[in-house]
Structures are given as C-alpha cells and as structure tokens.
PDB file of C-alpha atoms in Angstrom:
ATOM      1  CA  UNK A  23       0.000   0.000   0.000  1.00 72.00           C
ATOM      2  CA  UNK A  24       1.012   3.640  -0.314  1.00 71.00           C
ATOM      3  CA  UNK A  25       1.244   3.857   3.481  1.00 69.00           C
ATOM      4  CA  UNK A  26       3.785   1.022   3.499  1.00 77.00           C
ATOM      5  CA  UNK A  27       5.781   2.560   0.665  1.00 84.00           C
ATOM      6  CA  UNK A  28       6.029   5.970   2.315  1.00 83.00           C
ATOM      7  CA  UNK A  29       7.659   4.271   5.298  1.00 83.00           C
ATOM      8  CA  UNK A  30      10.678   3.700   3.043  1.00 85.00           C
ATOM      9  CA  UNK A  31      11.377   7.440   3.104  1.00 88.00           C
ATOM     10  CA  UNK A  32      13.437   8.273   6.184  1.00 91.00           C
ATOM     11  CA  UNK A  33      14.564  11.840   5.485  1.00 94.00           C
ATOM     12  CA  UNK A  34      13.222  14.773   3.493  1.00 96.00           C
ATOM     13  CA  UNK A  35      15.327  17.889   2.894  1.00 96.00           C
ATOM     14  CA  UNK A  36      13.621  21.233   2.312  1.00 97.00           C
ATOM     15  CA  UNK A  37      16.235  23.737   1.142  1.00 96.00           C
ATOM     16  CA  UNK A  38      15.505  27.486   1.063  1.00 92.00           C
ATOM     17  CA  UNK A  39      11.934  26.729   0.131  1.00 93.00           C
ATOM     18  CA  UNK A  40       8.984  28.964  -0.576  1.00 91.00           C
ATOM     19  CA  UNK A  41       6.417  27.606   1.842  1.00 95.00           C
ATOM     20  CA  UNK A  42       3.951  30.474   1.628  1.00 91.00           C
ATOM     21  CA  UNK A  43       3.065  31.024  -2.025  1.00 86.00           C
ATOM     22  CA  UNK A  44       1.483  34.419  -1.602  1.00 84.00           C
ATOM     23  CA  UNK A  45       5.105  35.599  -1.322  1.00 75.00           C
ATOM     24  CA  UNK A  46       5.465  34.679  -5.021  1.00 76.00           C
ATOM     25  CA  UNK A  47       2.119  35.864  -6.272  1.00 70.00           C
ATOM     26  CA  UNK A  48       3.212  39.390  -7.155  1.00 69.00           C
ATOM     27  CA  UNK A  49       6.948  38.748  -7.595  1.00 73.00           C
ATOM     28  CA  UNK A  50       7.467  39.522 -11.266  1.00 67.00           C
ATOM     29  CA  UNK A  51      10.885  37.867 -11.516  1.00 68.00           C
ATOM     30  CA  UNK A  52       9.362  34.408 -10.923  1.00 68.00           C
ATOM     31  CA  UNK A  53       5.704  34.940 -11.685  1.00 62.00           C
ATOM     32  CA  UNK A  54       5.533  37.308 -14.641  1.00 67.00           C
ATOM     33  CA  UNK A  55       2.011  37.438 -16.066  1.00 68.00           C
ATOM     34  CA  UNK A  56       0.983  35.043 -13.271  1.00 69.00           C
ATOM     35  CA  UNK A  57       2.829  32.142 -14.884  1.00 60.00           C
ATOM     36  CA  UNK A  58       2.243  30.112 -11.706  1.00 74.00           C
ATOM     37  CA  UNK A  59      -1.535  30.577 -11.936  1.00 80.00           C
ATOM     38  CA  UNK A  60      -1.877  31.804  -8.345  1.00 76.00           C
ATOM     39  CA  UNK A  61      -5.171  33.364  -7.339  1.00 80.00           C
ATOM     40  CA  UNK A  62      -7.117  34.315  -4.218  1.00 79.00           C
ATOM     41  CA  UNK A  63      -8.867  30.978  -4.573  1.00 82.00           C
ATOM     42  CA  UNK A  64      -5.773  28.748  -4.626  1.00 86.00           C
ATOM     43  CA  UNK A  65      -2.781  30.541  -3.103  1.00 85.00           C
ATOM     44  CA  UNK A  66      -3.471  29.291   0.413  1.00 89.00           C
ATOM     45  CA  UNK A  67      -4.408  25.730  -0.501  1.00 90.00           C
ATOM     46  CA  UNK A  68      -1.217  25.357  -2.567  1.00 89.00           C
ATOM     47  CA  UNK A  69       1.058  26.733   0.173  1.00 94.00           C
ATOM     48  CA  UNK A  70       2.950  24.091   2.161  1.00 96.00           C
ATOM     49  CA  UNK A  71       2.492  26.205   5.298  1.00 96.00           C
ATOM     50  CA  UNK A  72      -1.260  25.713   5.010  1.00 94.00           C
ATOM     51  CA  UNK A  73      -1.231  21.946   4.479  1.00 95.00           C
ATOM     52  CA  UNK A  74      -2.071  19.191   6.939  1.00 96.00           C
ATOM     53  CA  UNK A  75       0.799  16.814   7.670  1.00 95.00           C
ATOM     54  CA  UNK A  76      -0.975  14.659  10.225  1.00 94.00           C
ATOM     55  CA  UNK A  77      -0.623  11.613   7.959  1.00 91.00           C
ATOM     56  CA  UNK A  78       3.155  11.772   8.542  1.00 92.00           C
ATOM     57  CA  UNK A  79       2.923  11.792  12.340  1.00 90.00           C
ATOM     58  CA  UNK A  80       3.595   8.114  13.005  1.00 88.00           C
ATOM     59  CA  UNK A  81       6.147   7.534  10.276  1.00 90.00           C
ATOM     60  CA  UNK A  82       9.874   7.034  10.855  1.00 89.00           C
ATOM     61  CA  UNK A  83      10.445  10.219   8.882  1.00 93.00           C
ATOM     62  CA  UNK A  84      12.473  13.322   9.600  1.00 95.00           C
ATOM     63  CA  UNK A  85      12.024  16.560   7.673  1.00 97.00           C
ATOM     64  CA  UNK A  86      15.116  18.775   7.665  1.00 97.00           C
ATOM     65  CA  UNK A  87      14.504  22.419   6.829  1.00 98.00           C
ATOM     66  CA  UNK A  88      17.562  24.424   5.775  1.00 97.00           C
ATOM     67  CA  UNK A  89      17.942  28.087   4.974  1.00 97.00           C
ATOM     68  CA  UNK A  90      20.992  30.228   4.281  1.00 96.00           C
ATOM     69  CA  UNK A  91      22.182  32.755   6.839  1.00 96.00           C
ATOM     70  CA  UNK A  92      22.235  35.413   4.119  1.00 96.00           C
ATOM     71  CA  UNK A  93      18.819  34.532   2.721  1.00 94.00           C
ATOM     72  CA  UNK A  94      16.223  37.262   3.005  1.00 92.00           C
ATOM     73  CA  UNK A  95      14.340  37.697   6.257  1.00 94.00           C
ATOM     74  CA  UNK A  96      11.259  36.330   4.462  1.00 91.00           C
ATOM     75  CA  UNK A  97      13.010  33.064   3.536  1.00 93.00           C
ATOM     76  CA  UNK A  98      14.408  32.660   7.048  1.00 96.00           C
ATOM     77  CA  UNK A  99      10.967  33.233   8.567  1.00 96.00           C
ATOM     78  CA  UNK A 100       9.306  30.797   6.162  1.00 96.00           C
ATOM     79  CA  UNK A 101      11.878  28.126   7.064  1.00 97.00           C
ATOM     80  CA  UNK A 102      11.290  28.643  10.780  1.00 98.00           C
ATOM     81  CA  UNK A 103       7.516  28.648  10.275  1.00 98.00           C
ATOM     82  CA  UNK A 104       7.651  25.471   8.170  1.00 98.00           C
ATOM     83  CA  UNK A 105       9.721  23.646  10.767  1.00 98.00           C
ATOM     84  CA  UNK A 106       7.305  24.699  13.536  1.00 98.00           C
ATOM     85  CA  UNK A 107       4.289  23.819  11.357  1.00 98.00           C
ATOM     86  CA  UNK A 108       5.609  20.289  10.861  1.00 98.00           C
ATOM     87  CA  UNK A 109       6.338  19.967  14.585  1.00 97.00           C
ATOM     88  CA  UNK A 110       2.703  20.853  15.375  1.00 97.00           C
ATOM     89  CA  UNK A 111       1.703  17.773  13.364  1.00 97.00           C
ATOM     90  CA  UNK A 112       4.184  15.612  15.255  1.00 96.00           C
ATOM     91  CA  UNK A 113       6.612  15.365  12.350  1.00 96.00           C
ATOM     92  CA  UNK A 114      10.195  14.999  13.547  1.00 95.00           C
ATOM     93  CA  UNK A 115      12.929  17.054  11.990  1.00 95.00           C
ATOM     94  CA  UNK A 116      15.419  19.852  12.287  1.00 97.00           C
ATOM     95  CA  UNK A 117      15.981  23.462  11.301  1.00 98.00           C
ATOM     96  CA  UNK A 118      19.388  24.565  10.034  1.00 96.00           C
ATOM     97  CA  UNK A 119      20.508  28.118   9.307  1.00 96.00           C
ATOM     98  CA  UNK A 120      23.637  27.556   7.244  1.00 94.00           C
ATOM     99  CA  UNK A 121      26.303  30.176   7.958  1.00 94.00           C
ATOM    100  CA  UNK A 122      27.961  32.413   5.388  1.00 94.00           C
ATOM    101  CA  UNK A 123      25.704  31.265   2.555  1.00 95.00           C
ATOM    102  CA  UNK A 124      23.054  32.946   0.435  1.00 93.00           C
ATOM    103  CA  UNK A 125      20.021  31.599  -1.387  1.00 89.00           C
ATOM    104  CA  UNK A 126      22.080  30.340  -4.331  1.00 91.00           C
ATOM    105  CA  UNK A 127      25.186  29.124  -2.475  1.00 92.00           C
ATOM    106  CA  UNK A 128      23.126  26.764  -0.357  1.00 92.00           C
ATOM    107  CA  UNK A 129      22.209  24.748  -3.461  1.00 92.00           C
ATOM    108  CA  UNK A 130      25.441  25.246  -5.429  1.00 95.00           C
ATOM    109  CA  UNK A 131      27.441  23.761  -2.535  1.00 95.00           C
ATOM    110  CA  UNK A 132      25.521  20.490  -2.899  1.00 95.00           C
ATOM    111  CA  UNK A 133      28.113  19.599  -5.552  1.00 95.00           C
ATOM    112  CA  UNK A 134      30.795  19.518  -2.820  1.00 95.00           C
ATOM    113  CA  UNK A 135      31.143  16.117  -1.163  1.00 93.00           C
ATOM    114  CA  UNK A 136      32.393  17.588   2.146  1.00 94.00           C
ATOM    115  CA  UNK A 137      29.556  20.101   2.457  1.00 93.00           C
ATOM    116  CA  UNK A 138      27.426  19.486   5.577  1.00 90.00           C
ATOM    117  CA  UNK A 139      24.176  19.180   3.646  1.00 93.00           C
ATOM    118  CA  UNK A 140      25.605  16.949   0.907  1.00 95.00           C
ATOM    119  CA  UNK A 141      27.009  14.601   3.541  1.00 94.00           C
ATOM    120  CA  UNK A 142      23.720  14.507   5.437  1.00 93.00           C
ATOM    121  CA  UNK A 143      21.734  13.692   2.304  1.00 93.00           C
ATOM    122  CA  UNK A 144      24.140  11.012   1.128  1.00 93.00           C
ATOM    123  CA  UNK A 145      24.439   9.482   4.613  1.00 91.00           C
ATOM    124  CA  UNK A 146      20.649   9.238   4.819  1.00 90.00           C
ATOM    125  CA  UNK A 147      20.663   6.797   1.877  1.00 85.00           C
ATOM    126  CA  UNK A 148      22.794   4.326   3.787  1.00 82.00           C
ATOM    127  CA  UNK A 149      20.507   4.265   6.846  1.00 75.00           C
ATOM    128  CA  UNK A 150      18.581   1.093   7.496  1.00 66.00           C
TER     129      UNK A 150
END
C-alpha cells in the first residue's frame, strides 16, 4: 500500500523553500504574467504552510529544513515557520541556518562532497 511505501522514506530535505506562495504571487521575476496561476482561490491551498501533515505523524520520517544565513528575512521566517508547522503535526525534523551562505550558495554547494548538507543527504541513503 502507499502507506507502506512511504515508510521507506526516512529523510526529506527542504532547502531554502517557498512555503507560503502568496510571497510569489506578485513577484514579477518568478511569476511574470501570473505564470504560476496563483489566485485568491488557490494561493493558500497550494502553500505548504497551510497543508495538513498529520498523515506523517507516526512515520519514521524526519524533515530537515535548511535556509541560508544570508537569505532574506522572508526566507528565514518561512523556514522557521515550516519547521514549527511540521512539529505541530508531530513530524520529527530539524531546522538549520547555514552560515555564510546565500540563497544560491546553499544549493550550489551540494556539488561539494564535504559540504554538511551533501554529507547529510548522502548518509541518509545508507541508513537502514
């Protein structure tokens, strides 16, 4: 069943995510001419910060939320809010503010094998 299959996932990594989509709705650089199709009717229901994660409560799953120290205040707040939102549903995890990085560095450094986040992701594959 799908419930059994989801138990295979032990770690999820959310990296500098946009968890509240109304932040994107009027941002022309990523949503010119409303390319994302966001509206008053759907912006909340599509936002991860508005979703119910109760179905993950009893799973052996950890959700790791990471944000760069030099990300905008909005990104840092969304990361904190997402971590706390997941905790309210009983989802285990962690929040990491990665020092001396910005929104782009945090992902670009994933190509480095000694980078904290790369190691964590790769190590999670070898867990039993």
